[in-house]
CSV table of C-alpha atoms in Angstrom, one decimal:
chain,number,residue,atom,x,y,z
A,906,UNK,CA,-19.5,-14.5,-12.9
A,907,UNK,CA,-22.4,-15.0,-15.3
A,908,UNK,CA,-20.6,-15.2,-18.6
A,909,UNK,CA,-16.8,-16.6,-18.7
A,910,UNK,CA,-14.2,-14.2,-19.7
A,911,UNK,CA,-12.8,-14.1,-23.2
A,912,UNK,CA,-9.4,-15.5,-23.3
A,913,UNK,CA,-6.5,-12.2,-22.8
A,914,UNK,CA,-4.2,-13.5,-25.8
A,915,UNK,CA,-6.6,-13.2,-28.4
A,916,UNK,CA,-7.3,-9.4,-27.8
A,917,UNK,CA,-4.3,-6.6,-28.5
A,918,UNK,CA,-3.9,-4.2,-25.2
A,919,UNK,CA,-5.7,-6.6,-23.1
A,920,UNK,CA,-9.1,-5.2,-23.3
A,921,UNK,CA,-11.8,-7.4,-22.9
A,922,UNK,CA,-14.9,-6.2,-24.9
A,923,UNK,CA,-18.1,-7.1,-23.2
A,924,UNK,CA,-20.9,-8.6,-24.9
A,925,UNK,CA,-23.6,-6.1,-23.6
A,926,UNK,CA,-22.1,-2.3,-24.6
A,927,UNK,CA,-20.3,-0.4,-21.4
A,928,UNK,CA,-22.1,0.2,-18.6
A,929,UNK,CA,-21.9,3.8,-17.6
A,930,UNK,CA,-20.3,3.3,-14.0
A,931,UNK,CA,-19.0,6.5,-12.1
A,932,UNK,CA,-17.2,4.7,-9.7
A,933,UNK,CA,-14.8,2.0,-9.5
A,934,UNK,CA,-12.4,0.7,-8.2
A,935,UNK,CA,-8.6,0.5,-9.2
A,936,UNK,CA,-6.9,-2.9,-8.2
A,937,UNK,CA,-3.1,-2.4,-8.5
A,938,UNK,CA,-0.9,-5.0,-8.3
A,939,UNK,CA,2.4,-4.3,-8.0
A,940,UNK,CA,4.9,-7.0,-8.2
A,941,UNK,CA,9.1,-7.1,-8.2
A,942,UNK,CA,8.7,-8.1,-12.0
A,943,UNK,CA,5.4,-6.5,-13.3
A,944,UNK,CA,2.7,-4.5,-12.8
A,945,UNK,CA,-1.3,-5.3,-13.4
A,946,UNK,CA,-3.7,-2.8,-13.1
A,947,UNK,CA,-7.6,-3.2,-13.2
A,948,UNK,CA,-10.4,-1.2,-12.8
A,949,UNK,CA,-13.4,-2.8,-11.7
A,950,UNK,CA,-17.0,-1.7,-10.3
A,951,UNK,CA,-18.0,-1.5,-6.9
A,952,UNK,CA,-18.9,-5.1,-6.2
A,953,UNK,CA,-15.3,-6.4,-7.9
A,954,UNK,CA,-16.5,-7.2,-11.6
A,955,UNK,CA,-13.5,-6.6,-13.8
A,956,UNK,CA,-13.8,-3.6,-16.5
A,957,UNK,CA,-10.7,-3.4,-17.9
A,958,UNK,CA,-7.7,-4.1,-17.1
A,959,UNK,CA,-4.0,-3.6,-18.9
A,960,UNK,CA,-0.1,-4.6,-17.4
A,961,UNK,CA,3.0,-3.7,-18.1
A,962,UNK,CA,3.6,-6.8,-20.2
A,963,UNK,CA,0.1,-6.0,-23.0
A,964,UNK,CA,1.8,-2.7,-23.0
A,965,UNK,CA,4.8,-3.6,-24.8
A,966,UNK,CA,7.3,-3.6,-22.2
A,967,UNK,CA,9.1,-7.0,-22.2
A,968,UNK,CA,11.9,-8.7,-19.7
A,969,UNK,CA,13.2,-6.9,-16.9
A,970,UNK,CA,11.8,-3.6,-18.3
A,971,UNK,CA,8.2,-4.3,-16.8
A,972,UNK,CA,9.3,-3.7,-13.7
A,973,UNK,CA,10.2,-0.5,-13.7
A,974,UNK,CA,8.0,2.3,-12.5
A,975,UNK,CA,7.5,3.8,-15.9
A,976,UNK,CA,6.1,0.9,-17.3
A,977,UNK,CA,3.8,1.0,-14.7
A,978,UNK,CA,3.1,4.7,-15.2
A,979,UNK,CA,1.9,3.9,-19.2
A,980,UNK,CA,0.0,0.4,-17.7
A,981,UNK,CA,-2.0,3.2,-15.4
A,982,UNK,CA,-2.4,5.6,-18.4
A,983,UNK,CA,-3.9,2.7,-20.5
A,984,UNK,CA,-6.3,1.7,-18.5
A,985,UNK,CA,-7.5,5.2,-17.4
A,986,UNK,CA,-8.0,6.4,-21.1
A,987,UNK,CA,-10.1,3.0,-21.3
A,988,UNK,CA,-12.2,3.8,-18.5
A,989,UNK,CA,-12.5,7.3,-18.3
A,990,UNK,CA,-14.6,7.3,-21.9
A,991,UNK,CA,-16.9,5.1,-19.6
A,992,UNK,CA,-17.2,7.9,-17.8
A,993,UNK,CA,-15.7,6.9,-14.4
A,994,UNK,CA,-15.2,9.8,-12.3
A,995,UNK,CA,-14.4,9.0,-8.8
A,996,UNK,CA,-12.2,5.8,-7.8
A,997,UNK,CA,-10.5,4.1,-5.3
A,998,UNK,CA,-7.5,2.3,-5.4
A,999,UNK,CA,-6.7,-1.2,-4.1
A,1000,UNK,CA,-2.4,-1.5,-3.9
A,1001,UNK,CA,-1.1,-5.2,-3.4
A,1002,UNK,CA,2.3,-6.2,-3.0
A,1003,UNK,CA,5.9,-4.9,-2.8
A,1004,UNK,CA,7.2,-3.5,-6.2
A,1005,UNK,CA,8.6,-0.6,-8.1
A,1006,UNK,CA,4.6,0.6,-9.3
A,1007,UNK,CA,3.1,1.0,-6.6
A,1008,UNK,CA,4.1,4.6,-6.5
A,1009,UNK,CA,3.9,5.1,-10.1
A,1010,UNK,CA,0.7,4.6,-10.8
A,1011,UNK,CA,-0.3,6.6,-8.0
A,1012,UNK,CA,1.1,9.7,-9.7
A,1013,UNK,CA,-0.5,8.3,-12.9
A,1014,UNK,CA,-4.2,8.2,-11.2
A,1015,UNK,CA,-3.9,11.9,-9.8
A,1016,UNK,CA,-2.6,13.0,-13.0
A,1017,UNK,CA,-5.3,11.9,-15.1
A,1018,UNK,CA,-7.9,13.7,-13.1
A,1019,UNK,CA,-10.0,11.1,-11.5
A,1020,UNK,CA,-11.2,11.8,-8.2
A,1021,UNK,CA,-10.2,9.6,-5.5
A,1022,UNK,CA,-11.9,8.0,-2.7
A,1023,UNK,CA,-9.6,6.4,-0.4
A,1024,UNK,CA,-6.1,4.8,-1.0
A,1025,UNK,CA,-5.8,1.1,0.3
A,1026,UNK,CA,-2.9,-1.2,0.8
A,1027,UNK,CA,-4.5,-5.0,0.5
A,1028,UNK,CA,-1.4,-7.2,0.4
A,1029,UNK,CA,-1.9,-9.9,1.9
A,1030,UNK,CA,0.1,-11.1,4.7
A,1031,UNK,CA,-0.2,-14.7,6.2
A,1032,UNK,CA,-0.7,-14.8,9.7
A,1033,UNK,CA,2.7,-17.2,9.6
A,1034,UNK,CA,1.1,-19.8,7.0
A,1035,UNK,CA,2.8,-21.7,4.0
A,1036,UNK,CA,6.2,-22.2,4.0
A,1037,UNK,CA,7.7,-20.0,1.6
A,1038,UNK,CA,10.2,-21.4,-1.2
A,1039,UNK,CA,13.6,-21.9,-0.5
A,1040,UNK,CA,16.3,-18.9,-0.6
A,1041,UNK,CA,18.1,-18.0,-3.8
A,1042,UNK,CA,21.8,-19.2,-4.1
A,1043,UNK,CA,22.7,-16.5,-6.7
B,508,UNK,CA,-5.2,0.0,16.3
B,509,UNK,CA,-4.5,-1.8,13.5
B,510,UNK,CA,-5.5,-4.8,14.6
B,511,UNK,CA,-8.8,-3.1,16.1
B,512,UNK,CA,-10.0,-2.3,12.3
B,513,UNK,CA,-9.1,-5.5,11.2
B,514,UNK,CA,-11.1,-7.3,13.7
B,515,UNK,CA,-13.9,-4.9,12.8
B,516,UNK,CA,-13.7,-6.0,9.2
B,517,UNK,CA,-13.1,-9.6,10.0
B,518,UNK,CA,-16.4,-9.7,12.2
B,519,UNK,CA,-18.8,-7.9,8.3
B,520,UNK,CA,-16.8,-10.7,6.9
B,521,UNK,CA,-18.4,-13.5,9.1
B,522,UNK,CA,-21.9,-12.0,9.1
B,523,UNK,CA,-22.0,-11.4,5.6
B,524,UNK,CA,-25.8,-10.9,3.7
B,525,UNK,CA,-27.6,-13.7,4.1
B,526,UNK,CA,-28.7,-13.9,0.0
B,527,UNK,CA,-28.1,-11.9,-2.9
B,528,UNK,CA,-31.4,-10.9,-4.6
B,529,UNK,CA,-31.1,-10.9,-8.6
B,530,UNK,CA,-30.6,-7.6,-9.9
B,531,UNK,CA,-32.7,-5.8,-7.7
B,532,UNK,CA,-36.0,-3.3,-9.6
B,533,UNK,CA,-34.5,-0.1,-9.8
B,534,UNK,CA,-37.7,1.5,-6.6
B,535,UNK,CA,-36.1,-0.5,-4.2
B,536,UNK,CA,-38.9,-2.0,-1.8
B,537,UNK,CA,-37.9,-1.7,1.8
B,538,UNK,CA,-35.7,-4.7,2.0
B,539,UNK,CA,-34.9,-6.8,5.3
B,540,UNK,CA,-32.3,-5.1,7.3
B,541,UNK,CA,-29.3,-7.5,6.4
B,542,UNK,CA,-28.1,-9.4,9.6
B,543,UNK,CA,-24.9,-7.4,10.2
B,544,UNK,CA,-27.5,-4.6,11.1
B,545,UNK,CA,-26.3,-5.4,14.6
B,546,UNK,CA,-22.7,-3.6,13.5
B,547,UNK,CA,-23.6,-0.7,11.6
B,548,UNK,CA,-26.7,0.4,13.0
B,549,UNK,CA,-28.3,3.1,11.4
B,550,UNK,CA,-27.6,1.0,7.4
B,551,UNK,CA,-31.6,1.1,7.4
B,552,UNK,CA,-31.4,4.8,7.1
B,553,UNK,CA,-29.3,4.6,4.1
B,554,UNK,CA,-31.3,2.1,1.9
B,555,UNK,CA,-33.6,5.1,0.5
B,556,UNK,CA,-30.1,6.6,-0.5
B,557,UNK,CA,-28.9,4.2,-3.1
B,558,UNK,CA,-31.0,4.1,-5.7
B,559,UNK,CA,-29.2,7.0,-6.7
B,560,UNK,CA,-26.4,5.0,-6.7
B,561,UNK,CA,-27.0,1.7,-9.4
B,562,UNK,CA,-25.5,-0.3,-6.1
B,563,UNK,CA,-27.3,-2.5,-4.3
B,564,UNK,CA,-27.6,-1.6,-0.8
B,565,UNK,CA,-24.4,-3.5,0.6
B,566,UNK,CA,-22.1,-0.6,-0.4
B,567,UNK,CA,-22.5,2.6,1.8
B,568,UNK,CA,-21.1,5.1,-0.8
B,569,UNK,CA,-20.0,8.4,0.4
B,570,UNK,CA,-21.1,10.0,-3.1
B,571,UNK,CA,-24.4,11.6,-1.3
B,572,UNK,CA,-22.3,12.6,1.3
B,573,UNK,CA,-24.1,15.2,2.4
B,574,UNK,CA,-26.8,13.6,3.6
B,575,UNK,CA,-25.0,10.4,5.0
B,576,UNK,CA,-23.2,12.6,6.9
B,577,UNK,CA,-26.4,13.8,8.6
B,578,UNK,CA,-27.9,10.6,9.1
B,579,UNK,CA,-24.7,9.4,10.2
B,580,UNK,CA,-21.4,11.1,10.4
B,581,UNK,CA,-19.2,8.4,11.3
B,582,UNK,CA,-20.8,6.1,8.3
B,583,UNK,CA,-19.9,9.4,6.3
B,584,UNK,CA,-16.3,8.7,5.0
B,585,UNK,CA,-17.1,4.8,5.1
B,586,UNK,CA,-17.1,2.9,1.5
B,587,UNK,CA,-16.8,-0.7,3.0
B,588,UNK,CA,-17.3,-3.4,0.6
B,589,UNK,CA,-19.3,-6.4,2.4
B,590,UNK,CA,-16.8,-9.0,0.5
B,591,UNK,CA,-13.1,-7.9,1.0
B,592,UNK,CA,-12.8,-5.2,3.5
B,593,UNK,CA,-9.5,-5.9,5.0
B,594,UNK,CA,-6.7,-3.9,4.2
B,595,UNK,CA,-3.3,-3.2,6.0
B,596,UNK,CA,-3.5,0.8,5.1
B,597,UNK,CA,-6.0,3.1,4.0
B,598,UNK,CA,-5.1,6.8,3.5
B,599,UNK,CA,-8.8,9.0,2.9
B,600,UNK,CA,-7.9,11.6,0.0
B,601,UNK,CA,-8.9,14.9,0.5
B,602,UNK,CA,-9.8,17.7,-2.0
B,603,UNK,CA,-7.2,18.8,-3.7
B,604,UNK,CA,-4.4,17.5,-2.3
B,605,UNK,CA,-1.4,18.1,-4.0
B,606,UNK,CA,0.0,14.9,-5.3
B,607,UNK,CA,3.1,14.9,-3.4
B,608,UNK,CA,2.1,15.0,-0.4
B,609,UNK,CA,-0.7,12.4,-0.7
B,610,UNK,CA,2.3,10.1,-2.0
B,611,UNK,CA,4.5,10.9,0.9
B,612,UNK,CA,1.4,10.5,3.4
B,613,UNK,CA,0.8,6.7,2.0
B,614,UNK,CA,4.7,6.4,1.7
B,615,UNK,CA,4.6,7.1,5.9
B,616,UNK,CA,1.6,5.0,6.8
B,617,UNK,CA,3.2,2.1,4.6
B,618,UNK,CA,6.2,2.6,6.4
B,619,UNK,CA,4.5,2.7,9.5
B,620,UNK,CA,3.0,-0.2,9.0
B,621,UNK,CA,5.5,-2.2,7.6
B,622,UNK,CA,3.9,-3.9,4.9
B,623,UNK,CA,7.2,-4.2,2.5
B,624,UNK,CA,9.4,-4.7,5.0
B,625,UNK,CA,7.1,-7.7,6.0
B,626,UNK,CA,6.7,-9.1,2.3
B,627,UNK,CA,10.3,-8.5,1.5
B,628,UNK,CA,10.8,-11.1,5.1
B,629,UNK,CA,8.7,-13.7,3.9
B,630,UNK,CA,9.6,-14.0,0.4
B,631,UNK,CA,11.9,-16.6,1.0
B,632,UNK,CA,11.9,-18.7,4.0
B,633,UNK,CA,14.2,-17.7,6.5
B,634,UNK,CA,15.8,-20.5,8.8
B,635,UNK,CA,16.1,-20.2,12.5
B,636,UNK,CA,19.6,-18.5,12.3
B,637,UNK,CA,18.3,-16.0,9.8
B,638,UNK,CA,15.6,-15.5,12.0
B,639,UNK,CA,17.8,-14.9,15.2
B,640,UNK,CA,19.8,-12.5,13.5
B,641,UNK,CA,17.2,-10.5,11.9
B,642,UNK,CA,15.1,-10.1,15.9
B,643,UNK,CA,18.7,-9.0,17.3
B,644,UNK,CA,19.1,-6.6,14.3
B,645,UNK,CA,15.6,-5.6,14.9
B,646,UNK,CA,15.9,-5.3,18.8
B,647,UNK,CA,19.2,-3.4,18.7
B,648,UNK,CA,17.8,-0.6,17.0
B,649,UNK,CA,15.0,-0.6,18.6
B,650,UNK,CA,17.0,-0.3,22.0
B,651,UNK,CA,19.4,2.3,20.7
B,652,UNK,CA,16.8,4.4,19.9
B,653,UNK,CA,15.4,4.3,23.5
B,654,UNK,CA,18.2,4.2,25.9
B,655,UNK,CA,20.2,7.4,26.1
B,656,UNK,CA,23.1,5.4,27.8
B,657,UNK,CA,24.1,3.8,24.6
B,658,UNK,CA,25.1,7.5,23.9
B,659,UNK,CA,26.6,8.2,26.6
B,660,UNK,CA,28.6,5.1,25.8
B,661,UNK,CA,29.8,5.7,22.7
B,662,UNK,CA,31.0,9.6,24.2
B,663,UNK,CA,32.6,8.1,26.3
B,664,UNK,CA,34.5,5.6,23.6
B,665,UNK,CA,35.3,8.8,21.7
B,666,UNK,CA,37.1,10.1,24.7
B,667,UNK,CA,38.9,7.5,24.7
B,668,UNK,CA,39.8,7.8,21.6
B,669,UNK,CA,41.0,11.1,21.3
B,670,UNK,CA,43.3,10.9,24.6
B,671,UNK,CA,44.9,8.0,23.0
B,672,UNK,CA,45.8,9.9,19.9
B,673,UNK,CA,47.4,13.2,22.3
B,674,UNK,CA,49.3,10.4,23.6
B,675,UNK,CA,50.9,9.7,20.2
B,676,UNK,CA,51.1,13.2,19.8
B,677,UNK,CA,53.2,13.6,22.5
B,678,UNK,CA,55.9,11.2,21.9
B,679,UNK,CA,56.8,12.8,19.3
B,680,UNK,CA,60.3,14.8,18.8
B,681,UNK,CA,58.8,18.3,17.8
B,682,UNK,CA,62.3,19.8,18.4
B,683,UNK,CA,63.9,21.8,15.7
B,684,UNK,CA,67.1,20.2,14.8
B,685,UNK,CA,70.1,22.2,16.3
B,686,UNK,CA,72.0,25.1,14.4
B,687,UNK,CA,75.0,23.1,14.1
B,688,UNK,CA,73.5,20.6,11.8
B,689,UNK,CA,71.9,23.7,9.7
B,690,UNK,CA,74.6,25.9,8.9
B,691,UNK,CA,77.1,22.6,7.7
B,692,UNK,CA,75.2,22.3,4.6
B,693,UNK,CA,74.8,25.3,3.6
């Protein structure tokens, strides 16, 4: 990256204001990832430079609630409004990981009007690598 | 088949562009075919495409679709990023789809694939016992499915079953009890 990112706490919503005013972009691309606990969704350009990005967490949801698929749902909204004054019209979308959003913010995409391209799953599966940490005695 | 498209993506990965020119002057000059021309053969046809595009020319967009789809109609529906290309599903949305049905299309590929039954495995490490049970489990129903003589078998077991209870059935004193016994208490 050319410049460093701004630090995420400082900013309410997570948006990161570029220095140089929004580049028009008509496409992008929509990483989601969808964990067991939270959400994180990003829209960047083509090439993988971030736009903006917003989570269940910056959107007020706390504790186990950020799980659930509606926070992903308003996560999804958030970030659509953001990027749709840019003037994005057509996007695909990226999905990682297991998790209760991956379907919600699928419905929140088509609903908002933006055109898709292609739907991806990228999660990323070891070809049987690290050892993973120890089971849960709950 | 899977595997096929990742090993197609793995092989852009190793031959990525051999350098990334600084923002490049918006009349692109006719650059060097990138190495990986060896792959997708006609990407020389699409340079004059993208400066319609603000991409440089290691995304084939589908945007001019048109006329990619003339000058190549397999590159047509292609939007492979040179970086990250591998994925485990990719579901291409068509025109007005209704939403449900693009949700339950992804839902079956997913499935198909396996992807969170796979993550939901390795995210805690399962010991050799664990692992046993989970390929008999596995195996089981994947041999029930197949053999009709399991069903046969378990037919057979409710045959079985049934005769045993006619059996009980049977035994049992369904006589009436005799007049005598009536008429004293009235």
């Amino acid at each position: 990256m050319a410049k460093p990112i701004p630090k995420i706490g400082s900013r309410k919503n997570g948006r990161i204001g570029s220095r140089k005013h929004a580049r028009k972009i008509p496409k992008g691309v929509i990483h989601v990832q969808a964990s067991f606990n939270n959400t994180i969704v990003t829209v960047t350009d083509v090439r993988g430079r971030v736009i903006s990005w917003s989570s269940a967490g910056t959107c007020g949801f706390k504790g186990t609630r950020r799980g659930t698929p509606f926070a992903a749902q308003t996560a999804a909204g958030n970030v659509i409004r953001t990027v749709a004054n840019q003037g994005m019209q057509r996007a695909e979308v990226m999905i990682k990981g297991p998790g209760l959003g991956r379907d919600a913010v699928l419905r929140a995409i088509r609903r908002s009007g933006i055109l898709l391209n292609f739907i991806r799953d990228v999660t990323p599966m070891p070809h049987n690598g690290c050892r993973s940490p120890k089971k849960r005695r709950v | 088949m899977a595997s096929l498209s990742t090993f197609s993506n793995f092989l852009t990965f190793l031959f990525p562009p051999k350098s990334q020119p600084p923002p490049p002057p918006p009349p692109l000059p006719p650059l060097p075919p990138p190495p990986n021309l060896t792959i997708r053969k006609p990407l020389h046809h699409v340079t004059p495409l993208d400066h319609f595009d603000q991409d440089p020319p290691y995304s084939c967009s589908s945007s001019p679709s048109s006329l990619s789809s003339v000058v190549c109609p397999s590159l047509a529906q292609t939007n492979t990023m040179w970086f990250k290309s591998t994925y485990n599903v990719e579901v291409a949305v068509e025109e007005n789809e209704p939403e449900e049905r693009l949700l339950n299309r992804f839902r079956r590929e997913v499935m198909k694939a396996g992807v969170i039954q796979e993550c939901r495995r390795r995210r805690y490490h399962e010991d050799t016992q664990e692992k046993r049970k989970r390929k008999s489990r596995e195996a089981a129903k994947r041999n029930r499915r197949r053999r009709p003589q399991s069903k046969s078998l378990a037919e057979n077991k409710q045959a079985i079953k049934e005769t045993k209870k006619k059996d009980d059935d049977d035994d049992d004193n369904w006589d009436l009890p005799e007049d005598n016994a009536y008429i004293d208490h009235f």
